[in-house]
PDB file of C-alpha atoms in Angstrom:
ATOM      1  CA  UNK A 140      -7.627 -59.348  16.391  1.00  0.00           C
ATOM      2  CA  UNK A 141      -5.062 -57.639  16.442  1.00  0.00           C
ATOM      3  CA  UNK A 142      -1.285 -57.492  15.414  1.00  0.00           C
ATOM      4  CA  UNK A 143       1.024 -56.483  18.065  1.00  0.00           C
ATOM      5  CA  UNK A 144       4.065 -57.832  16.262  1.00  0.00           C
ATOM      6  CA  UNK A 145       5.880 -57.343  13.510  1.00  0.00           C
ATOM      7  CA  UNK A 146       5.217 -53.369  14.521  1.00  0.00           C
ATOM      8  CA  UNK A 147       3.667 -51.760  11.314  1.00  0.00           C
ATOM      9  CA  UNK A 148       1.535 -49.015  10.885  1.00  0.00           C
ATOM     10  CA  UNK A 149      -1.638 -50.710  12.151  1.00  0.00           C
ATOM     11  CA  UNK A 150       0.448 -51.879  15.421  1.00  0.00           C
ATOM     12  CA  UNK A 151       2.461 -48.141  15.892  1.00  0.00           C
ATOM     13  CA  UNK A 152      -1.369 -46.228  15.617  1.00  0.00           C
ATOM     14  CA  UNK A 153       0.374 -44.865  12.458  1.00  0.00           C
ATOM     15  CA  UNK A 154      -1.452 -43.665   9.229  1.00  0.00           C
ATOM     16  CA  UNK A 155      -0.676 -44.830   5.602  1.00  0.00           C
ATOM     17  CA  UNK A 156       1.911 -41.896   5.580  1.00  0.00           C
ATOM     18  CA  UNK A 157       2.762 -41.761   9.277  1.00  0.00           C
ATOM     19  CA  UNK A 158       0.400 -39.735  10.558  1.00  0.00           C
ATOM     20  CA  UNK A 159      -2.539 -40.177  13.547  1.00  0.00           C
ATOM     21  CA  UNK A 160      -5.447 -38.412  11.310  1.00  0.00           C
ATOM     22  CA  UNK A 161      -4.253 -35.614  14.328  1.00  0.00           C
ATOM     23  CA  UNK A 162      -0.889 -33.922  15.130  1.00  0.00           C
ATOM     24  CA  UNK A 163       1.301 -35.429  16.375  1.00  0.00           C
ATOM     25  CA  UNK A 164       4.561 -34.068  18.014  1.00  0.00           C
ATOM     26  CA  UNK A 165       7.348 -35.848  19.290  1.00  0.00           C
ATOM     27  CA  UNK A 166       8.065 -36.621  22.858  1.00  0.00           C
ATOM     28  CA  UNK A 167      10.029 -33.707  24.433  1.00  0.00           C
ATOM     29  CA  UNK A 168      10.089 -31.188  21.034  1.00  0.00           C
ATOM     30  CA  UNK A 169       8.594 -27.628  22.045  1.00  0.00           C
ATOM     31  CA  UNK A 170       4.520 -27.378  20.300  1.00  0.00           C
ATOM     32  CA  UNK A 171       3.495 -24.677  18.442  1.00  0.00           C
ATOM     33  CA  UNK A 172       1.826 -21.891  19.975  1.00  0.00           C
ATOM     34  CA  UNK A 173      -1.632 -22.612  18.678  1.00  0.00           C
ATOM     35  CA  UNK A 174      -1.698 -26.280  19.828  1.00  0.00           C
ATOM     36  CA  UNK A 175      -2.430 -26.733  22.787  1.00  0.00           C
ATOM     37  CA  UNK A 176      -0.893 -28.731  26.152  1.00  0.00           C
ATOM     38  CA  UNK A 177      -4.481 -31.237  25.938  1.00  0.00           C
ATOM     39  CA  UNK A 178      -4.241 -30.894  22.328  1.00  0.00           C
ATOM     40  CA  UNK A 179      -0.597 -32.624  22.456  1.00  0.00           C
ATOM     41  CA  UNK A 180      -1.648 -34.841  24.982  1.00  0.00           C
ATOM     42  CA  UNK A 181      -4.170 -36.433  22.961  1.00  0.00           C
ATOM     43  CA  UNK A 182      -2.184 -36.472  19.922  1.00  0.00           C
ATOM     44  CA  UNK A 183      -0.246 -38.308  21.626  1.00  0.00           C
ATOM     45  CA  UNK A 184      -2.218 -40.984  23.312  1.00  0.00           C
ATOM     46  CA  UNK A 185      -3.645 -41.553  19.905  1.00  0.00           C
ATOM     47  CA  UNK A 186      -0.365 -42.752  17.720  1.00  0.00           C
ATOM     48  CA  UNK A 187       0.134 -45.002  21.419  1.00  0.00           C
ATOM     49  CA  UNK A 188      -3.237 -46.505  21.340  1.00  0.00           C
ATOM     50  CA  UNK A 189      -3.286 -50.223  20.490  1.00  0.00           C
ATOM     51  CA  UNK A 190      -4.743 -51.101  16.849  1.00  0.00           C
ATOM     52  CA  UNK A 191      -8.383 -51.106  16.264  1.00  0.00           C
ATOM     53  CA  UNK A 192     -10.113 -55.138  17.533  1.00  0.00           C
ATOM     54  CA  UNK A 193     -12.023 -56.298  15.084  1.00  0.00           C
ATOM     55  CA  UNK A 194     -12.327 -60.127  13.842  1.00  0.00           C
ATOM     56  CA  UNK A 195     -10.068 -60.896  10.693  1.00  0.00           C
ATOM     57  CA  UNK A 196     -11.024 -61.930   7.413  1.00  0.00           C
ATOM     58  CA  UNK A 197     -10.397 -65.380   7.047  1.00  0.00           C
ATOM     59  CA  UNK A 198      -7.651 -64.170   3.566  1.00  0.00           C
ATOM     60  CA  UNK A 199      -6.379 -61.539   5.970  1.00  0.00           C
ATOM     61  CA  UNK A 200      -5.167 -64.499   8.827  1.00  0.00           C
ATOM     62  CA  UNK A 201      -4.202 -66.732   5.301  1.00  0.00           C
ATOM     63  CA  UNK A 202      -1.705 -63.906   4.292  1.00  0.00           C
ATOM     64  CA  UNK A 203      -0.667 -63.573   7.921  1.00  0.00           C
ATOM     65  CA  UNK A 204       0.102 -67.692   7.975  1.00  0.00           C
ATOM     66  CA  UNK A 205       1.196 -68.101   4.520  1.00  0.00           C
ATOM     67  CA  UNK A 206       3.972 -70.353   4.606  1.00  0.00           C
ATOM     68  CA  UNK A 207       7.297 -69.542   3.324  1.00  0.00           C
ATOM     69  CA  UNK A 208       7.767 -69.333  -0.589  1.00  0.00           C
ATOM     70  CA  UNK A 209      11.107 -69.901  -1.197  1.00  0.00           C
ATOM     71  CA  UNK A 210      11.375 -73.881   1.159  1.00  0.00           C
ATOM     72  CA  UNK A 211      10.748 -77.097  -0.252  1.00  0.00           C
ATOM     73  CA  UNK A 212       9.246 -78.456   2.863  1.00  0.00           C
ATOM     74  CA  UNK A 213       7.845 -76.875   5.956  1.00  0.00           C
ATOM     75  CA  UNK A 214       6.902 -78.228   9.076  1.00  0.00           C
ATOM     76  CA  UNK A 215       4.842 -76.582  11.478  1.00  0.00           C
ATOM     77  CA  UNK A 216       2.535 -77.482  14.642  1.00  0.00           C
ATOM     78  CA  UNK A 217      -0.148 -75.969  15.429  1.00  0.00           C
ATOM     79  CA  UNK A 218      -0.914 -76.454  19.774  1.00  0.00           C
ATOM     80  CA  UNK A 219      -2.681 -74.721  22.247  1.00  0.00           C
ATOM     81  CA  UNK A 220      -1.486 -73.918  26.332  1.00  0.00           C
ATOM     82  CA  UNK A 221      -3.388 -72.219  28.915  1.00  0.00           C
ATOM     83  CA  UNK A 222      -0.905 -69.376  31.083  1.00  0.00           C
ATOM     84  CA  UNK A 223      -0.069 -72.741  33.431  1.00  0.00           C
ATOM     85  CA  UNK A 224       1.450 -74.828  30.650  1.00  0.00           C
ATOM     86  CA  UNK A 225      -1.710 -77.362  30.074  1.00  0.00           C
ATOM     87  CA  UNK A 226      -1.895 -78.247  26.541  1.00  0.00           C
ATOM     88  CA  UNK A 227      -5.369 -79.877  26.995  1.00  0.00           C
ATOM     89  CA  UNK A 228      -8.154 -80.132  29.669  1.00  0.00           C
ATOM     90  CA  UNK A 229     -10.423 -83.087  30.756  1.00  0.00           C
ATOM     91  CA  UNK A 230      -7.902 -84.869  27.826  1.00  0.00           C
ATOM     92  CA  UNK A 231      -8.883 -82.668  25.222  1.00  0.00           C
ATOM     93  CA  UNK A 232      -8.101 -79.281  23.958  1.00  0.00           C
ATOM     94  CA  UNK A 233     -11.728 -77.598  23.407  1.00  0.00           C
ATOM     95  CA  UNK A 234     -12.197 -76.564  26.762  1.00  0.00           C
ATOM     96  CA  UNK A 235      -8.512 -74.242  26.625  1.00  0.00           C
ATOM     97  CA  UNK A 236      -9.603 -72.825  22.906  1.00  0.00           C
ATOM     98  CA  UNK A 237     -11.928 -69.953  22.036  1.00  0.00           C
ATOM     99  CA  UNK A 238     -13.784 -69.074  18.404  1.00  0.00           C
ATOM    100  CA  UNK A 239     -10.395 -66.715  17.685  1.00  0.00           C
ATOM    101  CA  UNK A 240      -8.275 -70.126  18.377  1.00  0.00           C
ATOM    102  CA  UNK A 241     -10.289 -72.735  16.060  1.00  0.00           C
ATOM    103  CA  UNK A 242     -10.590 -69.505  13.320  1.00  0.00           C
ATOM    104  CA  UNK A 243      -6.661 -69.883  13.330  1.00  0.00           C
ATOM    105  CA  UNK A 244      -7.084 -73.690  13.218  1.00  0.00           C
ATOM    106  CA  UNK A 245      -9.313 -73.593  10.320  1.00  0.00           C
ATOM    107  CA  UNK A 246      -7.068 -71.238   8.382  1.00  0.00           C
ATOM    108  CA  UNK A 247      -3.528 -73.394   9.449  1.00  0.00           C
ATOM    109  CA  UNK A 248      -5.824 -76.522   8.098  1.00  0.00           C
ATOM    110  CA  UNK A 249      -7.168 -74.270   4.943  1.00  0.00           C
ATOM    111  CA  UNK A 250      -3.269 -74.080   4.194  1.00  0.00           C
ATOM    112  CA  UNK A 251      -1.753 -77.405   5.081  1.00  0.00           C
ATOM    113  CA  UNK A 252      -1.110 -80.463   2.300  1.00  0.00           C
ATOM    114  CA  UNK A 253      -0.934 -82.652   5.250  1.00  0.00           C
ATOM    115  CA  UNK A 254      -2.635 -82.921   8.595  1.00  0.00           C
ATOM    116  CA  UNK A 255      -0.028 -84.661  10.699  1.00  0.00           C
ATOM    117  CA  UNK A 256      -1.175 -86.281  13.949  1.00  0.00           C
ATOM    118  CA  UNK A 257      -0.559 -89.083  16.507  1.00  0.00           C
ATOM    119  CA  UNK A 258      -3.055 -92.264  16.723  1.00  0.00           C
ATOM    120  CA  UNK A 259      -4.049 -91.028  20.549  1.00  0.00           C
ATOM    121  CA  UNK A 260      -4.770 -87.880  20.014  1.00  0.00           C
ATOM    122  CA  UNK A 261      -7.113 -89.336  16.969  1.00  0.00           C
ATOM    123  CA  UNK A 262      -8.776 -91.465  19.847  1.00  0.00           C
ATOM    124  CA  UNK A 263      -9.010 -88.038  22.158  1.00  0.00           C
ATOM    125  CA  UNK A 264     -10.244 -85.856  20.094  1.00  0.00           C
ATOM    126  CA  UNK A 265     -12.476 -87.913  17.618  1.00  0.00           C
ATOM    127  CA  UNK A 266     -10.479 -86.588  14.529  1.00  0.00           C
ATOM    128  CA  UNK A 267     -12.591 -87.100  11.052  1.00  0.00           C
ATOM    129  CA  UNK A 268     -11.479 -86.017   7.774  1.00  0.00           C
ATOM    130  CA  UNK A 269     -10.237 -82.756   6.449  1.00  0.00           C
ATOM    131  CA  UNK A 270     -12.997 -80.202   4.341  1.00  0.00           C
ATOM    132  CA  UNK A 271     -12.507 -78.606   1.987  1.00  0.00           C
ATOM    133  CA  UNK A 272     -13.550 -74.636   2.952  1.00  0.00           C
ATOM    134  CA  UNK A 273     -14.712 -72.515  -0.227  1.00  0.00           C
ATOM    135  CA  UNK A 274     -12.917 -69.749   1.359  1.00  0.00           C
ATOM    136  CA  UNK A 275      -9.835 -71.401   0.798  1.00  0.00           C
ATOM    137  CA  UNK A 276     -10.505 -73.002  -2.642  1.00  0.00           C
ATOM    138  CA  UNK A 277      -8.942 -70.691  -4.833  1.00  0.00           C
ATOM    139  CA  UNK A 278      -5.491 -70.531  -2.896  1.00  0.00           C
ATOM    140  CA  UNK A 279      -5.649 -73.982  -3.453  1.00  0.00           C
ATOM    141  CA  UNK A 280      -6.262 -74.002  -6.210  1.00  0.00           C
ATOM    142  CA  UNK A 281      -3.464 -71.925  -7.947  1.00  0.00           C
ATOM    143  CA  UNK A 282      -0.748 -73.726  -5.696  1.00  0.00           C
ATOM    144  CA  UNK A 283      -2.054 -77.012  -7.188  1.00  0.00           C
ATOM    145  CA  UNK A 284      -3.551 -78.481  -3.769  1.00  0.00           C
ATOM    146  CA  UNK A 285      -6.429 -80.972  -2.895  1.00  0.00           C
ATOM    147  CA  UNK A 286      -9.695 -79.760  -2.043  1.00  0.00           C
ATOM    148  CA  UNK A 287      -9.159 -80.469   1.668  1.00  0.00           C
ATOM    149  CA  UNK A 288      -5.456 -81.609   3.212  1.00  0.00           C
ATOM    150  CA  UNK A 289      -5.144 -85.044   3.566  1.00  0.00           C
ATOM    151  CA  UNK A 290      -4.788 -86.856   7.316  1.00  0.00           C
ATOM    152  CA  UNK A 291      -1.795 -88.363   8.215  1.00  0.00           C
ATOM    153  CA  UNK A 292      -1.750 -90.854  11.562  1.00  0.00           C
ATOM    154  CA  UNK A 293       1.497 -91.503  13.308  1.00  0.00           C
ATOM    155  CA  UNK A 294       1.196 -94.838  14.646  1.00  0.00           C
ATOM    156  CA  UNK A 295       3.226 -98.115  15.255  1.00  0.00           C
ATOM    157  CA  UNK A 296       0.174-100.585  16.519  1.00  0.00           C
ATOM    158  CA  UNK A 297      -2.576 -99.563  13.987  1.00  0.00           C
ATOM    159  CA  UNK A 298      -4.984 -99.134  16.933  1.00  0.00           C
ATOM    160  CA  UNK A 299      -7.482 -97.438  15.190  1.00  0.00           C
ATOM    161  CA  UNK A 300     -11.342 -97.419  14.131  1.00  0.00           C
ATOM    162  CA  UNK A 301     -11.079 -98.219  10.730  1.00  0.00           C
ATOM    163  CA  UNK A 302     -15.212 -97.970  10.548  1.00  0.00           C
ATOM    164  CA  UNK A 303     -14.461 -94.105  11.637  1.00  0.00           C
ATOM    165  CA  UNK A 304     -15.619 -91.658   9.334  1.00  0.00           C
ATOM    166  CA  UNK A 305     -11.677 -90.678   9.089  1.00  0.00           C
ATOM    167  CA  UNK A 306     -11.321 -93.878   7.006  1.00  0.00           C
ATOM    168  CA  UNK A 307     -14.856 -93.924   5.863  1.00  0.00           C
ATOM    169  CA  UNK A 308     -15.608 -90.393   4.379  1.00  0.00           C
ATOM    170  CA  UNK A 309     -12.100 -88.939   3.564  1.00  0.00           C
ATOM    171  CA  UNK A 310     -12.179 -86.732   0.521  1.00  0.00           C
ATOM    172  CA  UNK A 311      -8.300 -87.275  -0.346  1.00  0.00           C
ATOM    173  CA  UNK A 312      -7.396 -91.023   0.797  1.00  0.00           C
ATOM    174  CA  UNK A 313      -6.237 -90.940   4.855  1.00  0.00           C
ATOM    175  CA  UNK A 314      -2.867 -91.847   5.021  1.00  0.00           C
ATOM    176  CA  UNK A 315      -0.742 -94.120   7.882  1.00  0.00           C
ATOM    177  CA  UNK A 316       2.608 -93.331   9.096  1.00  0.00           C
ATOM    178  CA  UNK A 317       4.330 -96.695  10.433  1.00  0.00           C
ATOM    179  CA  UNK A 318       7.555 -98.819  10.533  1.00  0.00           C
ATOM    180  CA  UNK A 319       7.771-101.671   8.685  1.00  0.00           C
ATOM    181  CA  UNK A 320       7.366-103.374  11.239  1.00  0.00           C
ATOM    182  CA  UNK A 321       3.762-102.853  12.177  1.00  0.00           C
ATOM    183  CA  UNK A 322       1.261-105.586  12.795  1.00  0.00           C
ATOM    184  CA  UNK A 323       0.191-107.559   8.840  1.00  0.00           C
ATOM    185  CA  UNK A 324      -3.064-107.852   9.682  1.00  0.00           C
ATOM    186  CA  UNK A 325      -3.547-103.824  10.750  1.00  0.00           C
ATOM    187  CA  UNK A 326      -1.924-102.925   8.009  1.00  0.00           C
ATOM    188  CA  UNK A 327      -3.906-105.225   5.351  1.00  0.00           C
ATOM    189  CA  UNK A 328      -7.150-103.851   7.292  1.00  0.00           C
ATOM    190  CA  UNK A 329      -6.332-100.570   7.081  1.00  0.00           C
ATOM    191  CA  UNK A 330      -5.674-100.866   3.477  1.00  0.00           C
ATOM    192  CA  UNK A 331      -9.037-102.602   3.438  1.00  0.00           C
ATOM    193  CA  UNK A 332     -10.493 -99.552   4.467  1.00  0.00           C
ATOM    194  CA  UNK A 333      -9.055 -96.998   1.853  1.00  0.00           C
ATOM    195  CA  UNK A 334      -6.406 -95.810   3.913  1.00  0.00           C
ATOM    196  CA  UNK A 335      -2.263 -95.282   2.257  1.00  0.00           C
ATOM    197  CA  UNK A 336       0.352 -96.653   4.321  1.00  0.00           C
ATOM    198  CA  UNK A 337       3.460 -94.880   4.393  1.00  0.00           C
ATOM    199  CA  UNK A 338       6.541 -96.747   5.555  1.00  0.00           C
ATOM    200  CA  UNK A 339       9.195 -94.543   7.712  1.00  0.00           C
ATOM    201  CA  UNK A 340      10.464 -96.421   9.995  1.00  0.00           C
ATOM    202  CA  UNK A 341      12.549 -99.721  10.050  1.00  0.00           C
ATOM    203  CA  UNK A 342      11.144-101.468  13.101  1.00  0.00           C
ATOM    204  CA  UNK A 343       7.473-101.075  14.106  1.00  0.00           C
ATOM    205  CA  UNK A 344       8.221 -97.517  15.062  1.00  0.00           C
ATOM    206  CA  UNK A 345       8.395 -94.284  12.814  1.00  0.00           C
ATOM    207  CA  UNK A 346      11.583 -92.413  12.922  1.00  0.00           C
ATOM    208  CA  UNK A 347       9.867 -88.412  12.580  1.00  0.00           C
ATOM    209  CA  UNK A 348      12.783 -86.997  10.143  1.00  0.00           C
ATOM    210  CA  UNK A 349      12.087 -90.145   7.382  1.00  0.00           C
ATOM    211  CA  UNK A 350       8.157 -89.662   7.705  1.00  0.00           C
ATOM    212  CA  UNK A 351       8.858 -85.786   6.918  1.00  0.00           C
ATOM    213  CA  UNK A 352      10.758 -86.866   3.964  1.00  0.00           C
ATOM    214  CA  UNK A 353       7.897 -89.412   3.056  1.00  0.00           C
ATOM    215  CA  UNK A 354       5.144 -87.271   3.230  1.00  0.00           C
ATOM    216  CA  UNK A 355       7.240 -84.588   0.677  1.00  0.00           C
ATOM    217  CA  UNK A 356       7.793 -87.505  -2.028  1.00  0.00           C
ATOM    218  CA  UNK A 357       4.192 -87.785  -2.237  1.00  0.00           C
ATOM    219  CA  UNK A 358       3.995 -84.076  -2.622  1.00  0.00           C
ATOM    220  CA  UNK A 359       2.921 -82.984   0.560  1.00  0.00           C
ATOM    221  CA  UNK A 360       5.871 -80.314   1.646  1.00  0.00           C
ATOM    222  CA  UNK A 361       3.591 -78.122   3.226  1.00  0.00           C
ATOM    223  CA  UNK A 362       2.989 -79.935   6.762  1.00  0.00           C
ATOM    224  CA  UNK A 363       0.675 -79.177   9.338  1.00  0.00           C
ATOM    225  CA  UNK A 364       0.916 -81.098  12.774  1.00  0.00           C
ATOM    226  CA  UNK A 365      -1.816 -80.882  15.205  1.00  0.00           C
ATOM    227  CA  UNK A 366       0.068 -83.053  17.897  1.00  0.00           C
ATOM    228  CA  UNK A 367      -0.536 -84.399  20.261  1.00  0.00           C
ATOM    229  CA  UNK A 368       2.174 -84.124  22.870  1.00  0.00           C
ATOM    230  CA  UNK A 369       4.159 -87.095  22.544  1.00  0.00           C
ATOM    231  CA  UNK A 370       4.453 -86.502  18.360  1.00  0.00           C
ATOM    232  CA  UNK A 371       5.240 -82.834  18.973  1.00  0.00           C
ATOM    233  CA  UNK A 372       8.042 -84.143  21.078  1.00  0.00           C
ATOM    234  CA  UNK A 373       9.620 -86.564  18.634  1.00  0.00           C
ATOM    235  CA  UNK A 374       9.468 -83.825  16.045  1.00  0.00           C
ATOM    236  CA  UNK A 375      11.488 -81.717  18.183  1.00  0.00           C
ATOM    237  CA  UNK A 376      13.572 -84.023  19.720  1.00  0.00           C
ATOM    238  CA  UNK A 377      14.617 -85.100  15.483  1.00  0.00           C
ATOM    239  CA  UNK A 378      14.974 -81.485  15.527  1.00  0.00           C
ATOM    240  CA  UNK A 379      12.544 -81.293  11.996  1.00  0.00           C
ATOM    241  CA  UNK A 380       9.890 -78.885  13.407  1.00  0.00           C
ATOM    242  CA  UNK A 381      10.470 -75.326  11.517  1.00  0.00           C
ATOM    243  CA  UNK A 382       7.686 -73.689  13.076  1.00  0.00           C
ATOM    244  CA  UNK A 383       5.585 -73.252  16.308  1.00  0.00           C
ATOM    245  CA  UNK A 384       1.917 -71.735  16.008  1.00  0.00           C
ATOM    246  CA  UNK A 385       1.070 -71.499  20.063  1.00  0.00           C
ATOM    247  CA  UNK A 386      -1.856 -70.216  20.782  1.00  0.00           C
ATOM    248  CA  UNK A 387      -1.781 -68.868  24.699  1.00  0.00           C
ATOM    249  CA  UNK A 388      -5.292 -69.355  26.624  1.00  0.00           C
ATOM    250  CA  UNK A 389      -5.906 -66.689  29.607  1.00  0.00           C
ATOM    251  CA  UNK A 390      -6.621 -69.655  31.282  1.00  0.00           C
ATOM    252  CA  UNK A 391      -5.568 -71.237  34.155  1.00  0.00           C
ATOM    253  CA  UNK A 392      -6.416 -75.277  35.316  1.00  0.00           C
ATOM    254  CA  UNK A 393      -4.043 -77.216  37.594  1.00  0.00           C
ATOM    255  CA  UNK A 394      -3.748 -80.765  37.692  1.00  0.00           C
ATOM    256  CA  UNK A 395      -1.331 -82.380  35.963  1.00  0.00           C
ATOM    257  CA  UNK A 396      -1.910 -81.873  32.508  1.00  0.00           C
ATOM    258  CA  UNK A 397       0.804 -83.101  29.442  1.00  0.00           C
ATOM    259  CA  UNK A 398       2.320 -79.760  28.069  1.00  0.00           C
ATOM    260  CA  UNK A 399       2.253 -79.184  24.745  1.00  0.00           C
ATOM    261  CA  UNK A 400       5.394 -81.355  23.828  1.00  0.00           C
ATOM    262  CA  UNK A 401       6.347 -84.566  25.673  1.00  0.00           C
ATOM    263  CA  UNK A 402       9.114 -87.333  25.879  1.00  0.00           C
ATOM    264  CA  UNK A 403      12.724 -87.215  26.908  1.00  0.00           C
ATOM    265  CA  UNK A 404      14.333 -83.980  27.180  1.00  0.00           C
ATOM    266  CA  UNK A 405      17.085 -82.311  24.551  1.00  0.00           C
ATOM    267  CA  UNK A 406      20.668 -82.111  26.055  1.00  0.00           C
ATOM    268  CA  UNK A 407      20.427 -78.673  24.805  1.00  0.00           C
ATOM    269  CA  UNK A 408      16.912 -76.513  24.689  1.00  0.00           C
ATOM    270  CA  UNK A 409      16.513 -75.752  20.707  1.00  0.00           C
ATOM    271  CA  UNK A 410      15.808 -71.704  20.514  1.00  0.00           C
ATOM    272  CA  UNK A 411      13.019 -70.469  18.138  1.00  0.00           C
ATOM    273  CA  UNK A 412      12.636 -67.228  17.123  1.00  0.00           C
ATOM    274  CA  UNK A 413       9.389 -65.254  17.877  1.00  0.00           C
ATOM    275  CA  UNK A 414       8.202 -63.600  14.260  1.00  0.00           C
ATOM    276  CA  UNK A 415       4.828 -62.534  14.409  1.00  0.00           C
ATOM    277  CA  UNK A 416       2.034 -61.986  17.796  1.00  0.00           C
ATOM    278  CA  UNK A 417      -1.884 -61.571  17.317  1.00  0.00           C
ATOM    279  CA  UNK A 418      -4.630 -60.713  19.955  1.00  0.00           C
ATOM    280  CA  UNK A 419      -8.440 -61.403  20.045  1.00  0.00           C
ATOM    281  CA  UNK A 420     -10.057 -61.267  23.188  1.00  0.00           C
ATOM    282  CA  UNK A 421      -7.108 -62.028  25.970  1.00  0.00           C
ATOM    283  CA  UNK A 422      -5.997 -64.983  23.752  1.00  0.00           C
ATOM    284  CA  UNK A 423      -2.356 -64.654  22.233  1.00  0.00           C
ATOM    285  CA  UNK A 424      -1.434 -66.058  18.671  1.00  0.00           C
ATOM    286  CA  UNK A 425       1.685 -66.477  18.083  1.00  0.00           C
ATOM    287  CA  UNK A 426       4.590 -67.932  15.218  1.00  0.00           C
ATOM    288  CA  UNK A 427       7.998 -68.803  16.220  1.00  0.00           C
ATOM    289  CA  UNK A 428      10.515 -70.453  13.303  1.00  0.00           C
ATOM    290  CA  UNK A 429      13.099 -72.784  14.326  1.00  0.00           C
ATOM    291  CA  UNK A 430      17.189 -70.692  15.193  1.00  0.00           C
ATOM    292  CA  UNK A 431      18.271 -71.764  11.598  1.00  0.00           C
ATOM    293  CA  UNK A 432      15.703 -69.505   9.702  1.00  0.00           C
ATOM    294  CA  UNK A 433      15.903 -66.538  12.702  1.00  0.00           C
ATOM    295  CA  UNK A 434      18.059 -64.374  10.423  1.00  0.00           C
ATOM    296  CA  UNK A 435      16.328 -65.247   7.144  1.00  0.00           C
TER     297      UNK A 435
END
């Protein structure tokens, strides 16, 4: 994996003191008498070369994706998209993913208090509980986090399989975020299965902003949503999304697959600012912050 942005000593090809390990001659400057034109060209090529591609450790990824320390609540999304804008293939994201994408996926989960996901995505992707990862245990303990993030499923009708591992095998109870008008029998069945109900709407539907506040009131302040597109679109429309972690997959699928965010269009497009960019095996891993955070 290589860091492309922001520019650092690694990405610029410079050593700790600005050197490259061999002589560098600024463009347009005269070379010393004992430096041949060939040596100049080699030095300049080395300075311009990209940083070596290697697999980053999970600690390095965790540092790169750390939540802002000065924010009480932060909602980030993690999505993958092909070059032609598809967020899935045959209804799932796995076919357009990669090993590096899954390492980032696992890292983002390892840092979050809660993973927020839509009911349709739970059904399509066969969601299971988040697991404790030894690689993140010390960080989570130091930050007062549970061994694994909770999974919060956003659903109006609660049409879910409460016998699935998501409800029978979690390290921390699975949360169901729904409205006050959710079907009473489904609420009772969810509670009987061990799920905890979070009310975030006056009717059956969930208010995205209220969902964020309700989770934060439970101490779940580092939020990660993995979609799907409908849920992400709702967060975007409510203007509560702080960060988008977007994997750009070097694939084309054609077809009519969903984009990463769906639902009604915004009246005015919302501007996000690029904060960092990584690359591995042709996959790009971008982090964008909402415009109100871009100058901070």
